Amino acid sequence: MNKHGGYYGENQEKVLDFSVNINPLGITEKVKEKLIESINTINRYPEIDGESVKKVLADRLNVETSQVIIGNGVIELIYLFARAFCPNKVVIIQPTFNEYLRAFNLTGSIICNYELTYSNDFNLETNALLGYLKETKPDLLILCNPNNPTGHFIRYKDLLPVISYIKEIGAYLLLDESFIDFTDEESCVNHVKEFPIFILRSMTKFYAIPGLRLGYGIANSNIINKLNEYKEPWTINTFALSIVSTILDDEAFYKESKKWLQAEKSYLYKELKKMKSIDFFNSQANFILCRVKKGNAYEMREKLMKYNIYIRVCDDFVGLDNTYFRVAIKSHKDNVKLINAIKEILQ
């Protein structure tokens, strides 16, 4: 099981946790009020499969309700897909979120890791990937887009030859768009009728509700029906279901979040460029993958903890070692503390 999930050590209130990629603006007063209001319905079962929320999401995404499934976070839907489809051979584009590997290992799938490289800044070249897929002929391809931990995004027009081949051989594409709300890029949602794609979307990162565990998936009705055959009932709690419309309707929060991210990402890029001892990779998401040129990231984390700052060491990602670490983009005040602490450490 994944051991990561944020800092759980001593003095949690004092530690700035840069290891978790959550919107630092937090939940709004409207969301808090809705959650408090929902306490009055705690004595009743929630909807067995979140039907009303599926309708809200379907209307927003311009798809049919039958093409949407709700999950207790995206993580439930990853494991659900693995159980429901049990693909024989799975290609995972690495480095990436390591729960894909665990989920399909549990179902006995043959895992083929397609590893991107530091020499190419971990960029995905679709022609090379297409050649690899023609050799391996998988039943499933897994792509995180934007990718965690590199933050890279590949556009639909560039991905189209790969998706077309996946359809040609009767395979599936599991496309994790958990961080796409932090970008201005176009989702592949409009193409689920045409192609065998299962798109995952998280609401916990952008809307800062990881404790409520809320995610959803979009695919053609055949895929969703198959998933529902294996899905447990009542996996989404009353509180999570109650706030979906509230958070989606908050246009001011959405705009403020985009403004924050653009400003703070620019600040961190500018400061990291000044540090000759650290490499970093441009990200489309709300986090930045970095690499220390001397020593290792565990040493960096230990030194940063003296400043009550915690970072994510990335050696548990396939293709990365202990020289890599990832930092979330937080508030300006917190980002300044991080940069100043790293500067002092590197002196």
Coordinates of N, CA and C in Angstrom, one line a residue, residues 7-17:
Y7 N 2.4 14.6 5.6 CA 3.3 14.5 6.7 C 2.5 14.1 8.0
Y8 N 2.9 13.1 8.7 CA 2.2 12.6 9.8 C 3.1 12.5 11.1
G9 N 4.2 13.2 11.1 CA 5.1 13.2 12.2 C 4.7 14.2 13.3
E10 N 5.6 14.5 14.2 CA 5.3 15.4 15.3 C 5.1 16.9 14.8
N11 N 4.4 17.6 15.6 CA 4.1 19.0 15.3 C 3.5 19.3 13.9
Q12 N 2.5 18.5 13.6 CA 1.9 18.6 12.3 C 1.4 20.0 12.0
E13 N 0.9 20.7 13.1 CA 0.4 22.0 12.9 C 1.4 23.0 12.4
K14 N 2.7 22.8 12.8 CA 3.8 23.7 12.5 C 4.5 23.4 11.2
V15 N 4.4 22.2 10.7 CA 5.1 21.8 9.5 C 4.4 22.2 8.3
L16 N 5.1 22.9 7.4 CA 4.6 23.2 6.1 C 4.8 22.0 5.2
D17 N 3.7 21.4 4.8 CA 3.7 20.1 4.0 C 3.7 20.4 2.5

